[in-house]
mmCIF file of the N, C-alpha and C atoms, coordinates in Angstrom:
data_MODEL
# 
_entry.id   MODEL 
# 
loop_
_atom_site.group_PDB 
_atom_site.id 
_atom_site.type_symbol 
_atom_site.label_atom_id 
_atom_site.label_alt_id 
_atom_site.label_comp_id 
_atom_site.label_asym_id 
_atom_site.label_entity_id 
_atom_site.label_seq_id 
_atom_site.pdbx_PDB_ins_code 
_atom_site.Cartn_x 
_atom_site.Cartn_y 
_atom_site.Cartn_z 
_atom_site.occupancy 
_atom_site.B_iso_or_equiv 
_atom_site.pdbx_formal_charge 
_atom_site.auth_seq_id 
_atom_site.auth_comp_id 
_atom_site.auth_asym_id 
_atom_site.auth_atom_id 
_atom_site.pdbx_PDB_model_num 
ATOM 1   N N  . UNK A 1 1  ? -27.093 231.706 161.849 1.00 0.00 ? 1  UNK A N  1 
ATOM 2   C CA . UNK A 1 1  ? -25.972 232.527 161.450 1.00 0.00 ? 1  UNK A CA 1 
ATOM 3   C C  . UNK A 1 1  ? -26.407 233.959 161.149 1.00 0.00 ? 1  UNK A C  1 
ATOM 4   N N  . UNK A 1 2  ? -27.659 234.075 160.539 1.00 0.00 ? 2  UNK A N  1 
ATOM 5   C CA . UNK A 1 2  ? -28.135 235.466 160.238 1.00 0.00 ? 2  UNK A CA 1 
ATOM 6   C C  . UNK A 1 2  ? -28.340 236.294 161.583 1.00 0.00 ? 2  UNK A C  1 
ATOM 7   N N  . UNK A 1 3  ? -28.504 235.526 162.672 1.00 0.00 ? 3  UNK A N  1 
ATOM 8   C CA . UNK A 1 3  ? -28.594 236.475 164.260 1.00 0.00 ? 3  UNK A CA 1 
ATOM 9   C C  . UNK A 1 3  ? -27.323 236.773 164.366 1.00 0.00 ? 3  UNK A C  1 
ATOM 10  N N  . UNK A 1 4  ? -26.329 236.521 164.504 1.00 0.00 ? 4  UNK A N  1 
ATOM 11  C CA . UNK A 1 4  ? -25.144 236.010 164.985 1.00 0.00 ? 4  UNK A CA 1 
ATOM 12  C C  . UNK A 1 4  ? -24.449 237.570 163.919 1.00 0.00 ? 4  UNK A C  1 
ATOM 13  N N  . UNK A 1 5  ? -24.641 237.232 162.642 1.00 0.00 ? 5  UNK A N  1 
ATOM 14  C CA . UNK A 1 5  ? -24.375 238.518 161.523 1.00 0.00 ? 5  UNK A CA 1 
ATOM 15  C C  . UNK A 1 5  ? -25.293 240.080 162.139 1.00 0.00 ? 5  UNK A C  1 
ATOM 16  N N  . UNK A 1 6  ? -26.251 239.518 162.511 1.00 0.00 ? 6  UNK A N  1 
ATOM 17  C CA . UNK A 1 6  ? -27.027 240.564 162.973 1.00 0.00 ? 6  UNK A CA 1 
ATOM 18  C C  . UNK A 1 6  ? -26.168 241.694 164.117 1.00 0.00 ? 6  UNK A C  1 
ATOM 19  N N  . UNK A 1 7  ? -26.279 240.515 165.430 1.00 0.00 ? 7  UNK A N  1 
ATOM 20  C CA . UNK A 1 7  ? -25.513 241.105 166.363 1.00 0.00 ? 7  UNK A CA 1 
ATOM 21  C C  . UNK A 1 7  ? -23.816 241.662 166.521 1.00 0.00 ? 7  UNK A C  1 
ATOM 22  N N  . UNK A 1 8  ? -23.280 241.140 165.495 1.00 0.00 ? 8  UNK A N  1 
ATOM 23  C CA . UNK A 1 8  ? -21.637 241.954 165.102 1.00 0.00 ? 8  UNK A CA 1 
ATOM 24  C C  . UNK A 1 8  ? -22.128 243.131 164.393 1.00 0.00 ? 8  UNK A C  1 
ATOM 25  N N  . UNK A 1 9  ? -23.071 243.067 163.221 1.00 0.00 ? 9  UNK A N  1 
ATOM 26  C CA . UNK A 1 9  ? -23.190 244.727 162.507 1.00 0.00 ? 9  UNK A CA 1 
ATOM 27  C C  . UNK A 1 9  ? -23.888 245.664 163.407 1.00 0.00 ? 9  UNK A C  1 
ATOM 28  N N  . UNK A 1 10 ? -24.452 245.148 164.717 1.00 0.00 ? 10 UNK A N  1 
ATOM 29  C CA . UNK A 1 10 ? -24.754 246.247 165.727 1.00 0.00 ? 10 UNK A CA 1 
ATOM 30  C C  . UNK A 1 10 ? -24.098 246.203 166.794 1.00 0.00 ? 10 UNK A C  1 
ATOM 31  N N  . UNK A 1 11 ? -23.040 245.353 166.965 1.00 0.00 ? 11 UNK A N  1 
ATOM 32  C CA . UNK A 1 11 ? -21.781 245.593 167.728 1.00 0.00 ? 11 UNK A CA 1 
ATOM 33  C C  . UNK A 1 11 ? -21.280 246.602 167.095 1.00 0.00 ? 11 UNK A C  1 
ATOM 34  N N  . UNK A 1 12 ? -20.957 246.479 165.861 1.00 0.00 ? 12 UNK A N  1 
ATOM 35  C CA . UNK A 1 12 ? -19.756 247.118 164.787 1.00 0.00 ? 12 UNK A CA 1 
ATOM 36  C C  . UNK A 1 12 ? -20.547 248.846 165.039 1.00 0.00 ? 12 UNK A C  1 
ATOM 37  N N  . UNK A 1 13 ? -21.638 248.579 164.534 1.00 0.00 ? 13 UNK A N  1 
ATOM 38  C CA . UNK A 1 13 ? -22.263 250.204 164.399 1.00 0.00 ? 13 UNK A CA 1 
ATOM 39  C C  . UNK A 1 13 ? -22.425 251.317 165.746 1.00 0.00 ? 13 UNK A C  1 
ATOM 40  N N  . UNK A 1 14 ? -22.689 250.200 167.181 1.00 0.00 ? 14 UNK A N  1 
ATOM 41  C CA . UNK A 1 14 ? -22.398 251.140 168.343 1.00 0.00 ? 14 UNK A CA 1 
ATOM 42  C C  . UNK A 1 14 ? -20.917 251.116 168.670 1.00 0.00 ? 14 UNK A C  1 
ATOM 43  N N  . UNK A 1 15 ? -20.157 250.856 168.092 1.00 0.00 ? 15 UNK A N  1 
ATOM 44  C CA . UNK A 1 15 ? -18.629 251.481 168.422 1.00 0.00 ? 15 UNK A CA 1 
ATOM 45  C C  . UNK A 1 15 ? -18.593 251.866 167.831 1.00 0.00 ? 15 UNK A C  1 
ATOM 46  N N  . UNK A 1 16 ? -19.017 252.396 166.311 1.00 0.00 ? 16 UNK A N  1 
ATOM 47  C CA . UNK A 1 16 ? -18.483 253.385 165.459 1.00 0.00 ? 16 UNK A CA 1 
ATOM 48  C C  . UNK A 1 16 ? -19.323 254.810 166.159 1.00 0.00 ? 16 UNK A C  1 
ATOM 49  N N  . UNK A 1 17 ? -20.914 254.596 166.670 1.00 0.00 ? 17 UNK A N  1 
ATOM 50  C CA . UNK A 1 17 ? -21.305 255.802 166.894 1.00 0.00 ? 17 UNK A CA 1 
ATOM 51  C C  . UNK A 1 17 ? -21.077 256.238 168.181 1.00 0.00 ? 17 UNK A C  1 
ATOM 52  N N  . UNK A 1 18 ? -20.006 255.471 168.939 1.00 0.00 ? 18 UNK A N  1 
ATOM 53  C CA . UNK A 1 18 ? -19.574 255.531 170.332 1.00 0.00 ? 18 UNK A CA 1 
ATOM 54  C C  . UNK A 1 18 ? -18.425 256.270 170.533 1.00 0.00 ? 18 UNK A C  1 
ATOM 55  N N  . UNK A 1 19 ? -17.497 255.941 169.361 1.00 0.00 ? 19 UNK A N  1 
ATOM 56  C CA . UNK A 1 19 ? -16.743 256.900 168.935 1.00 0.00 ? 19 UNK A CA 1 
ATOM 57  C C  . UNK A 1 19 ? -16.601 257.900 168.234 1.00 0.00 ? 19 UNK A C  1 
ATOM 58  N N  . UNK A 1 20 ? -17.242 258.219 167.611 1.00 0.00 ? 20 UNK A N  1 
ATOM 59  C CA . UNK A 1 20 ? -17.754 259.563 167.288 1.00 0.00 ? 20 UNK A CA 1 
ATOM 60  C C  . UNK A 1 20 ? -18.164 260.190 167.598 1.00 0.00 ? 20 UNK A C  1 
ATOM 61  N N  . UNK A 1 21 ? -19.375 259.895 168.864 1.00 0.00 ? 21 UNK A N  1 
ATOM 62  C CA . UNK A 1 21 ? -20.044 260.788 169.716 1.00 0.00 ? 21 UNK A CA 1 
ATOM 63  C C  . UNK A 1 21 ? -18.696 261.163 171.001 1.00 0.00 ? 21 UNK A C  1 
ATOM 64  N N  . UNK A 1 22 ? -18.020 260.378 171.037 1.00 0.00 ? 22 UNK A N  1 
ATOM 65  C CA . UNK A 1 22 ? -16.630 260.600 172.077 1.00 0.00 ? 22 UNK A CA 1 
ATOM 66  C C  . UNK A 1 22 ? -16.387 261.729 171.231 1.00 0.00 ? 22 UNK A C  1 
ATOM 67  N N  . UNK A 1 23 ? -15.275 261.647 170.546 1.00 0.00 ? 23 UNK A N  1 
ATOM 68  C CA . UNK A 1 23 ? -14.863 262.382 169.425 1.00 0.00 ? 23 UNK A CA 1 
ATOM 69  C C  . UNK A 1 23 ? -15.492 263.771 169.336 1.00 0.00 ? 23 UNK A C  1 
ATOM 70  N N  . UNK A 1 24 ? -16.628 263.962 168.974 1.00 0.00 ? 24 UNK A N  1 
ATOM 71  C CA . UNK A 1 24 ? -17.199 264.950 168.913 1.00 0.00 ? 24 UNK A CA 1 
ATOM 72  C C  . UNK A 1 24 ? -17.346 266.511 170.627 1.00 0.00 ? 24 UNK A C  1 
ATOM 73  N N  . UNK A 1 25 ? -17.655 265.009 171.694 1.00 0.00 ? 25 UNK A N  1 
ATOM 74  C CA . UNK A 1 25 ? -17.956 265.600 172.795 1.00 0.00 ? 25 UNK A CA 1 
ATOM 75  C C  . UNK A 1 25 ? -16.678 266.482 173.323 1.00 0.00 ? 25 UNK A C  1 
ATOM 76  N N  . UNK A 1 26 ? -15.491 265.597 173.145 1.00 0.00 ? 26 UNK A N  1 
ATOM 77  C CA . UNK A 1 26 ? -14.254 266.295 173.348 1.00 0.00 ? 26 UNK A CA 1 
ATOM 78  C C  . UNK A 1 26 ? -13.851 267.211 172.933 1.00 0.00 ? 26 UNK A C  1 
ATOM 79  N N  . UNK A 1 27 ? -14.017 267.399 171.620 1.00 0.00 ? 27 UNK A N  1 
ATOM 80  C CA . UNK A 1 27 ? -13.744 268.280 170.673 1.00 0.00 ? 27 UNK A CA 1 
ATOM 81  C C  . UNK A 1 27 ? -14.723 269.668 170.951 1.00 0.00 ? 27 UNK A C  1 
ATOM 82  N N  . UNK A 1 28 ? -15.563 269.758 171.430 1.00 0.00 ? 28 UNK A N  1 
ATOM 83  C CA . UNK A 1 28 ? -16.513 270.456 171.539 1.00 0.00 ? 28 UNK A CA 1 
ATOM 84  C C  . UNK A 1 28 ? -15.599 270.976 173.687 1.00 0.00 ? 28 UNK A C  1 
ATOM 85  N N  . UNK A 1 29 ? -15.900 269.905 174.227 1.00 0.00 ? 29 UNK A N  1 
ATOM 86  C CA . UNK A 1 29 ? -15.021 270.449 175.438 1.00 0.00 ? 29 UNK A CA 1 
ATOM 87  C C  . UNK A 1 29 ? -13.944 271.436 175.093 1.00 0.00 ? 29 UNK A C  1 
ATOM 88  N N  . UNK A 1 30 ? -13.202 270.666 174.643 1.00 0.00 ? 30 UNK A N  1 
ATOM 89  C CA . UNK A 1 30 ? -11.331 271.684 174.487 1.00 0.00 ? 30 UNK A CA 1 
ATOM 90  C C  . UNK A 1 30 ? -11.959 273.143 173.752 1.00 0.00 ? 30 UNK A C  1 
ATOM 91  N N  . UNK A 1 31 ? -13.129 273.300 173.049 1.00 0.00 ? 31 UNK A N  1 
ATOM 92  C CA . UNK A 1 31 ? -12.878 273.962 172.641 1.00 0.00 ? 31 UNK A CA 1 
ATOM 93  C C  . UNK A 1 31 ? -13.876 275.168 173.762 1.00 0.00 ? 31 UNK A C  1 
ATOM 94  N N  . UNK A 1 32 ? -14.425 274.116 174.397 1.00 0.00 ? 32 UNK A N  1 
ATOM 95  C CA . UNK A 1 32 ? -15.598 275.724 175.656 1.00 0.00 ? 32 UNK A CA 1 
ATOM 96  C C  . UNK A 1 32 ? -14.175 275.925 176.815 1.00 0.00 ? 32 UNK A C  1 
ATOM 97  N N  . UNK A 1 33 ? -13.579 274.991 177.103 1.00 0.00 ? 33 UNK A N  1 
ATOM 98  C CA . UNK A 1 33 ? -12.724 274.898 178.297 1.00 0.00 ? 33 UNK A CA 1 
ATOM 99  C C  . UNK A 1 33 ? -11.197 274.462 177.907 1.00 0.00 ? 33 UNK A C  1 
ATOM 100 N N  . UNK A 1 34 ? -10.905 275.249 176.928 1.00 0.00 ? 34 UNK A N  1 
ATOM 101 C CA . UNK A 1 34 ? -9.224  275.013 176.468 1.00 0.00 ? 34 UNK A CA 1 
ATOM 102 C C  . UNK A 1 34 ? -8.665  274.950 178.122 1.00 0.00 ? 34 UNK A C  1 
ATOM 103 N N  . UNK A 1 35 ? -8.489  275.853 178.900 1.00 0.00 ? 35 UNK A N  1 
ATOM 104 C CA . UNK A 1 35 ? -7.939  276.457 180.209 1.00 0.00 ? 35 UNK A CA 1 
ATOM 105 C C  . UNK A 1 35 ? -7.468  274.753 181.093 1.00 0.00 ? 35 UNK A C  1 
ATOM 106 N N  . UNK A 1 36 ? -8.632  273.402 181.266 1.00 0.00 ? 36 UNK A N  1 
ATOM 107 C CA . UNK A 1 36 ? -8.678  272.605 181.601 1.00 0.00 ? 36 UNK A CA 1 
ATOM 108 C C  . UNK A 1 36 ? -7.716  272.197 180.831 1.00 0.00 ? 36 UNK A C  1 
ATOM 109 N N  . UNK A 1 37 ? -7.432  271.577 179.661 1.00 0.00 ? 37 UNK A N  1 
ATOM 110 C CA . UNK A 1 37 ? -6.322  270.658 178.896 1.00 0.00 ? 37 UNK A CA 1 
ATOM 111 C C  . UNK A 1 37 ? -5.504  271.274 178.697 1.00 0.00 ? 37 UNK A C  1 
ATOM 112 N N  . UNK A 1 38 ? -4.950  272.681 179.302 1.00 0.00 ? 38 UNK A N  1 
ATOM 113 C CA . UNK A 1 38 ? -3.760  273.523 179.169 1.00 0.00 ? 38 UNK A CA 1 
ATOM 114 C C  . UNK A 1 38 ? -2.786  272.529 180.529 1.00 0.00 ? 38 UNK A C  1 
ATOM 115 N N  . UNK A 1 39 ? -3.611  272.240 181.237 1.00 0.00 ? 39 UNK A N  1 
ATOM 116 C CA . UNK A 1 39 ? -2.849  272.196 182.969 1.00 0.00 ? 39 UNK A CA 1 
ATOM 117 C C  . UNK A 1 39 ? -2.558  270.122 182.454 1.00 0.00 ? 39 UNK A C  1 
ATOM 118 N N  . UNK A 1 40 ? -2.904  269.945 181.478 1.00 0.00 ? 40 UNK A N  1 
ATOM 119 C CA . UNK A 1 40 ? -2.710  268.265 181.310 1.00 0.00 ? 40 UNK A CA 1 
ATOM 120 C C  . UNK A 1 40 ? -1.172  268.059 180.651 1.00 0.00 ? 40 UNK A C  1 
ATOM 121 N N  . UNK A 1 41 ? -0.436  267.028 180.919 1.00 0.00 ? 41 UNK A N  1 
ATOM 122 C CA . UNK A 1 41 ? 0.260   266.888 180.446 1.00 0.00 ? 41 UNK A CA 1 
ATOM 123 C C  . UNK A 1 41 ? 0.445   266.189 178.629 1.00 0.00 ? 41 UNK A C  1 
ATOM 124 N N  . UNK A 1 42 ? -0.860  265.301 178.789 1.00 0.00 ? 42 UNK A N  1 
ATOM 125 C CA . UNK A 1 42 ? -0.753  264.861 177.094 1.00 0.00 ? 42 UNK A CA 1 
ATOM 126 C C  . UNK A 1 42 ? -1.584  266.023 176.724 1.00 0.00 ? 42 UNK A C  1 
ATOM 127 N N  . UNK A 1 43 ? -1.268  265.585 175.577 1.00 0.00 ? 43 UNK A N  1 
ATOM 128 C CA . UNK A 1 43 ? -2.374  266.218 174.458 1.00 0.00 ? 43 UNK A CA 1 
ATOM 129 C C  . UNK A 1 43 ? -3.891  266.007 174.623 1.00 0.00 ? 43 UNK A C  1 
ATOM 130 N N  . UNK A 1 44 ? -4.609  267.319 174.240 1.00 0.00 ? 44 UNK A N  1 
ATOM 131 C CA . UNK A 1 44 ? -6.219  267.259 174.273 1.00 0.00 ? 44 UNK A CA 1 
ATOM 132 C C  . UNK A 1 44 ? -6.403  265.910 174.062 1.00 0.00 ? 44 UNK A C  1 
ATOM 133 N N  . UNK A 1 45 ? -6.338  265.701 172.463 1.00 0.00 ? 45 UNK A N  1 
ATOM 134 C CA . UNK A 1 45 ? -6.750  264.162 171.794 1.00 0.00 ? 45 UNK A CA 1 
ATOM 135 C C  . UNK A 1 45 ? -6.432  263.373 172.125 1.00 0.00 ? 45 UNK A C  1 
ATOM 136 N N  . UNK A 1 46 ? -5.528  263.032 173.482 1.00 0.00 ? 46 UNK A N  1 
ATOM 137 C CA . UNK A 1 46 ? -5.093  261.247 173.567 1.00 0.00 ? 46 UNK A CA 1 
ATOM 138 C C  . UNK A 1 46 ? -6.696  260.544 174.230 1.00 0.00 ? 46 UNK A C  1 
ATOM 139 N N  . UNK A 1 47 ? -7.950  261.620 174.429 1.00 0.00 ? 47 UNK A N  1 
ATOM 140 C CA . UNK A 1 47 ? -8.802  260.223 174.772 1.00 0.00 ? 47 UNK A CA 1 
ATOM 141 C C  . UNK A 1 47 ? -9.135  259.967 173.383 1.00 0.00 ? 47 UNK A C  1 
ATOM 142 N N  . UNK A 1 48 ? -9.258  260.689 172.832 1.00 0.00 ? 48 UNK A N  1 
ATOM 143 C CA . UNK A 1 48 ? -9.920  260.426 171.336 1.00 0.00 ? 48 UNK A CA 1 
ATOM 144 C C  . UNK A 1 48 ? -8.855  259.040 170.723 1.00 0.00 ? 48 UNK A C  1 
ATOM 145 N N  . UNK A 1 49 ? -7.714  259.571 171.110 1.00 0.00 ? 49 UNK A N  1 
ATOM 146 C CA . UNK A 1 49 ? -6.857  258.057 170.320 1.00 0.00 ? 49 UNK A CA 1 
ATOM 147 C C  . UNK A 1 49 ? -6.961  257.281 171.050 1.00 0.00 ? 49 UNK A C  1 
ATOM 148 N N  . UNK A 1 50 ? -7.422  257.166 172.338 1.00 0.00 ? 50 UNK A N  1 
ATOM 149 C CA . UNK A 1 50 ? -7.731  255.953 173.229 1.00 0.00 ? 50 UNK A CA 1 
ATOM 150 C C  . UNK A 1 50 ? -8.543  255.015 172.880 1.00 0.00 ? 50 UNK A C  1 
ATOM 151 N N  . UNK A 1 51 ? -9.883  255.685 172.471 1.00 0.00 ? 51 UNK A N  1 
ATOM 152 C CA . UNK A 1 51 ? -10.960 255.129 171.752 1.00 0.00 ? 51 UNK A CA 1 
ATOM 153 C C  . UNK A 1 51 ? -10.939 254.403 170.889 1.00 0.00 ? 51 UNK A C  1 
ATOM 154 N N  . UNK A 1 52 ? -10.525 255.259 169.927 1.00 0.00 ? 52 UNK A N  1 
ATOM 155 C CA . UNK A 1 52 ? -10.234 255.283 168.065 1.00 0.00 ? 52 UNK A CA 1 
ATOM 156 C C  . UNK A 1 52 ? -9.780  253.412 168.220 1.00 0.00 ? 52 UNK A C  1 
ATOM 157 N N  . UNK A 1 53 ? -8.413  253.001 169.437 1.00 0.00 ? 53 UNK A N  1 
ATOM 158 C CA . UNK A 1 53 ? -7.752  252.110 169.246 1.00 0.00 ? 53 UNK A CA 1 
ATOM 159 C C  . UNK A 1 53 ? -8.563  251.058 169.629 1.00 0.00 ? 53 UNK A C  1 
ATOM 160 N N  . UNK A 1 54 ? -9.579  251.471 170.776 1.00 0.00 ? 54 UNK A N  1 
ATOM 161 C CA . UNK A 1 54 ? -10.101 250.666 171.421 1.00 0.00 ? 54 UNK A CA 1 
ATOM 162 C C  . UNK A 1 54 ? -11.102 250.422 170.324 1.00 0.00 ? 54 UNK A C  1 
ATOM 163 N N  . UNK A 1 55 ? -11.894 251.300 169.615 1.00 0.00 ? 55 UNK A N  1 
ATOM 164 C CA . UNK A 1 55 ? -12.376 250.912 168.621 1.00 0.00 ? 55 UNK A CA 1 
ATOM 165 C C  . UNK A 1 55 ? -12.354 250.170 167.352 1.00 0.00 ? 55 UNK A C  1 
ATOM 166 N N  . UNK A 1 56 ? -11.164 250.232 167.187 1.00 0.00 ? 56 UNK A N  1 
ATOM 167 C CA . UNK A 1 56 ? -10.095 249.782 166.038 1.00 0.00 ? 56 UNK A CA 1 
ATOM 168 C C  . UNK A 1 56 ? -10.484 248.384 166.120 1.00 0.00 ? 56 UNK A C  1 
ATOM 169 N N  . UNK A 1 57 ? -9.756  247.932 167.377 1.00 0.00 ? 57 UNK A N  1 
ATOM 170 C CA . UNK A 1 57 ? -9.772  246.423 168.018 1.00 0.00 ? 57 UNK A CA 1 
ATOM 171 C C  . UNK A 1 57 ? -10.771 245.892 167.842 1.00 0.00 ? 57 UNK A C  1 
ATOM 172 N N  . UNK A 1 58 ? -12.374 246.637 168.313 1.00 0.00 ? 58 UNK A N  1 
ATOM 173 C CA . UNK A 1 58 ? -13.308 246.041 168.197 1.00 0.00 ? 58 UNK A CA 1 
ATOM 174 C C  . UNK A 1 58 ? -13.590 245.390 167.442 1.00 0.00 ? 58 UNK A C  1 
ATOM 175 N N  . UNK A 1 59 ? -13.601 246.424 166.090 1.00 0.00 ? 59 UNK A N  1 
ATOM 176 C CA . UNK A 1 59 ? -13.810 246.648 164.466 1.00 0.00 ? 59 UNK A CA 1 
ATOM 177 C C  . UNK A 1 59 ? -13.452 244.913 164.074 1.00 0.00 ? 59 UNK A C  1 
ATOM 178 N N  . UNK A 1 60 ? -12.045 245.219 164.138 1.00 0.00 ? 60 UNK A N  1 
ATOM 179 C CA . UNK A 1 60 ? -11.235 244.166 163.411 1.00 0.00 ? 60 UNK A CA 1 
ATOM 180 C C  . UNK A 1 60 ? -11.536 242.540 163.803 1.00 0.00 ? 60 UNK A C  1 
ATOM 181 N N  . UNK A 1 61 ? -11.762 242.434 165.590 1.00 0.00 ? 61 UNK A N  1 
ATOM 182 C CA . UNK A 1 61 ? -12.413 241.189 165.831 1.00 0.00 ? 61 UNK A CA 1 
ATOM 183 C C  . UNK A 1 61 ? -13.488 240.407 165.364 1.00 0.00 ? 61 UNK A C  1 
ATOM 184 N N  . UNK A 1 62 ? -14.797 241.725 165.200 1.00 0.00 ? 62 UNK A N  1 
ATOM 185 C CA . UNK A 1 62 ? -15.887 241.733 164.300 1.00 0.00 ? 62 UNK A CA 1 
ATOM 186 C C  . UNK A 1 62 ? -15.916 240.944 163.314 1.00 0.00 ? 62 UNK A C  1 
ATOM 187 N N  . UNK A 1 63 ? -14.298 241.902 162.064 1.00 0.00 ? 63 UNK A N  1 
ATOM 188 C CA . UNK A 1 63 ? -14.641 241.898 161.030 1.00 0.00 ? 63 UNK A CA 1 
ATOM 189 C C  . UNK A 1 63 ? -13.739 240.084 161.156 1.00 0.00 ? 63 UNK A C  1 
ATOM 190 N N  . UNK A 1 64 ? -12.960 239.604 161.760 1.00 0.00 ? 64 UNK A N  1 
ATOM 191 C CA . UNK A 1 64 ? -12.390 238.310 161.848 1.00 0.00 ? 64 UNK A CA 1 
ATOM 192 C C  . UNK A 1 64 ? -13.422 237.163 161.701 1.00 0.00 ? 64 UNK A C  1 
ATOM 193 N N  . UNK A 1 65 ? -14.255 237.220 162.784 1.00 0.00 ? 65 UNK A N  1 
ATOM 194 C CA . UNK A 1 65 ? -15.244 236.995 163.400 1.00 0.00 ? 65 UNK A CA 1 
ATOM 195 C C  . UNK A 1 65 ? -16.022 236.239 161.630 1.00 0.00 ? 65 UNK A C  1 
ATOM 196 N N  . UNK A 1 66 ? -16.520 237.111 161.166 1.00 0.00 ? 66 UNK A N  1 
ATOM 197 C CA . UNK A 1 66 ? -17.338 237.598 160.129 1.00 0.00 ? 66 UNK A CA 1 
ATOM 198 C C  . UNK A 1 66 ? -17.221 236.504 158.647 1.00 0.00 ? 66 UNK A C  1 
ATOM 199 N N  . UNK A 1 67 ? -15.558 237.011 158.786 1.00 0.00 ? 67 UNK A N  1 
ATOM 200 C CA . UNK A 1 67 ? -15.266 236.399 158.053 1.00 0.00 ? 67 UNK A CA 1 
ATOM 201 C C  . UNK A 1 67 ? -14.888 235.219 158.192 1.00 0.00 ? 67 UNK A C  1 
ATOM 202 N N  . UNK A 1 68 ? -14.788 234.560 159.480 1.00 0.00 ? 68 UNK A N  1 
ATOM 203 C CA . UNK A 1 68 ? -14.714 233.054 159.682 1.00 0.00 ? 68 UNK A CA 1 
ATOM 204 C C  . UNK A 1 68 ? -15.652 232.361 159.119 1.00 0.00 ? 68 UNK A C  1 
ATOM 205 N N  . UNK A 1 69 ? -16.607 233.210 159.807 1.00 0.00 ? 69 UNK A N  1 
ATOM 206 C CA . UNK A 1 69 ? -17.799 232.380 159.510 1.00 0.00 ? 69 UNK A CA 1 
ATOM 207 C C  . UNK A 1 69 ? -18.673 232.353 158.026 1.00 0.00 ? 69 UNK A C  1 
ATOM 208 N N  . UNK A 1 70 ? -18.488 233.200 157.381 1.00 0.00 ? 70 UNK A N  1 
ATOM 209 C CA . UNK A 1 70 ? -18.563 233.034 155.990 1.00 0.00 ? 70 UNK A CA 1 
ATOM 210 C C  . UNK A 1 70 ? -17.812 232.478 155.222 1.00 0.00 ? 70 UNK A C  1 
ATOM 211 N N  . UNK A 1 71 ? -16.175 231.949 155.590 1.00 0.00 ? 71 UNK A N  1 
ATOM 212 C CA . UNK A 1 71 ? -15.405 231.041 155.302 1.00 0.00 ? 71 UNK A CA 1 
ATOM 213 C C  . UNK A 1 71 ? -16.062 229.631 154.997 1.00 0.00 ? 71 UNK A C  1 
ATOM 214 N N  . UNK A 1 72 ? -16.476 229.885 156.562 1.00 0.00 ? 72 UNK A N  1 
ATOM 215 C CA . UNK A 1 72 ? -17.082 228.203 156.774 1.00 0.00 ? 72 UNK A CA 1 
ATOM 216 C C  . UNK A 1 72 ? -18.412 227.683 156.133 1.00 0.00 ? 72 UNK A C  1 
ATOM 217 N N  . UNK A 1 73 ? -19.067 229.227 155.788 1.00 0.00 ? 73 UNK A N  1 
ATOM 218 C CA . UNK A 1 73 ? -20.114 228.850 155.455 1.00 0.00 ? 73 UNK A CA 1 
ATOM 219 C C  . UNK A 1 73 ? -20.484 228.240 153.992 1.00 0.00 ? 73 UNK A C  1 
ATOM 220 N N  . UNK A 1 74 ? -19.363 229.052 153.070 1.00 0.00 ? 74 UNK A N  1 
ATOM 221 C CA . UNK A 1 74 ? -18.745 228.715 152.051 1.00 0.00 ? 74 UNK A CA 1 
ATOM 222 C C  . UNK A 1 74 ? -18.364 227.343 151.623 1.00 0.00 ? 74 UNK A C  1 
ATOM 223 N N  . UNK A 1 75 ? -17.514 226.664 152.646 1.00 0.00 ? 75 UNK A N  1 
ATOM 224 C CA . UNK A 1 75 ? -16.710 225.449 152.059 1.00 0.00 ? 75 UNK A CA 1 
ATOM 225 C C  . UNK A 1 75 ? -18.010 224.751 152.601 1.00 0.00 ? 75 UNK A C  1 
ATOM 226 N N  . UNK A 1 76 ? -19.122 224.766 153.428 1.00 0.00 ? 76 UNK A N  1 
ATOM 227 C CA . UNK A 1 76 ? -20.244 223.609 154.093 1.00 0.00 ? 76 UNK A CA 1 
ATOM 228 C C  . UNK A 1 76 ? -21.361 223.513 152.718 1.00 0.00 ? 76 UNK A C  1 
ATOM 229 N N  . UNK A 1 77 ? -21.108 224.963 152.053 1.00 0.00 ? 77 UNK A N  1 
ATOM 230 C CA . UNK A 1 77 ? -21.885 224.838 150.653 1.00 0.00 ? 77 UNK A CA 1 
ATOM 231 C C  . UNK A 1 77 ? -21.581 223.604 149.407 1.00 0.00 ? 77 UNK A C  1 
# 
C-alpha cells in the first residue's frame, strides 16, 4: 500500500507542476505575442482552464483513490 500511496502523491505532484508550468508558459506567450490571441475567438486563458479542469479531475480521483484505501485500511485494523 505504501507504493501504491507513493505513486498517486507523484501522480498528484506532476499534474500540479504540469499545470503550472502550462499556466505560466501561456501567460508568458500572450504576453510576448498578444497579436496571436487577438485573431482567436475564446479567450487567451481557455487553455489554462482546460488544464486547471483536466487537472482538477485528476486531483480528485487521486484524492478518492486515497481515501478508499485508507478507509479500508482502517476497518482491516
Amino acid at each position: 500500500m505504501k507504493r501504491l500511496n507513493t505513486i498517486l502523491n507523484t501522480i498528484m505532484g506532476a499534474c500540479i507542476g504540469v499545470f503550472i508550468g502550462h499556466s505560466i508558459y501561456i501567460a508568458y506567450d500572450f504576453k510576448k505575442y498578444p497579436e496571436i490571441y487577438a485573431m482567436q475567438s475564446a479567450p487567451w486563458y481557455s487553455g489554462i482552464l482546460v488544464y486547471g479542469l483536466f487537472a482538477l479531475a485528476v486531483l480528485l480521483i487521486c484524492i478518492v483513490i486515497k481515501a478508499v484505501i485508507k478507509h479500508k485500511q482502517k476497518k482491516a485494523d
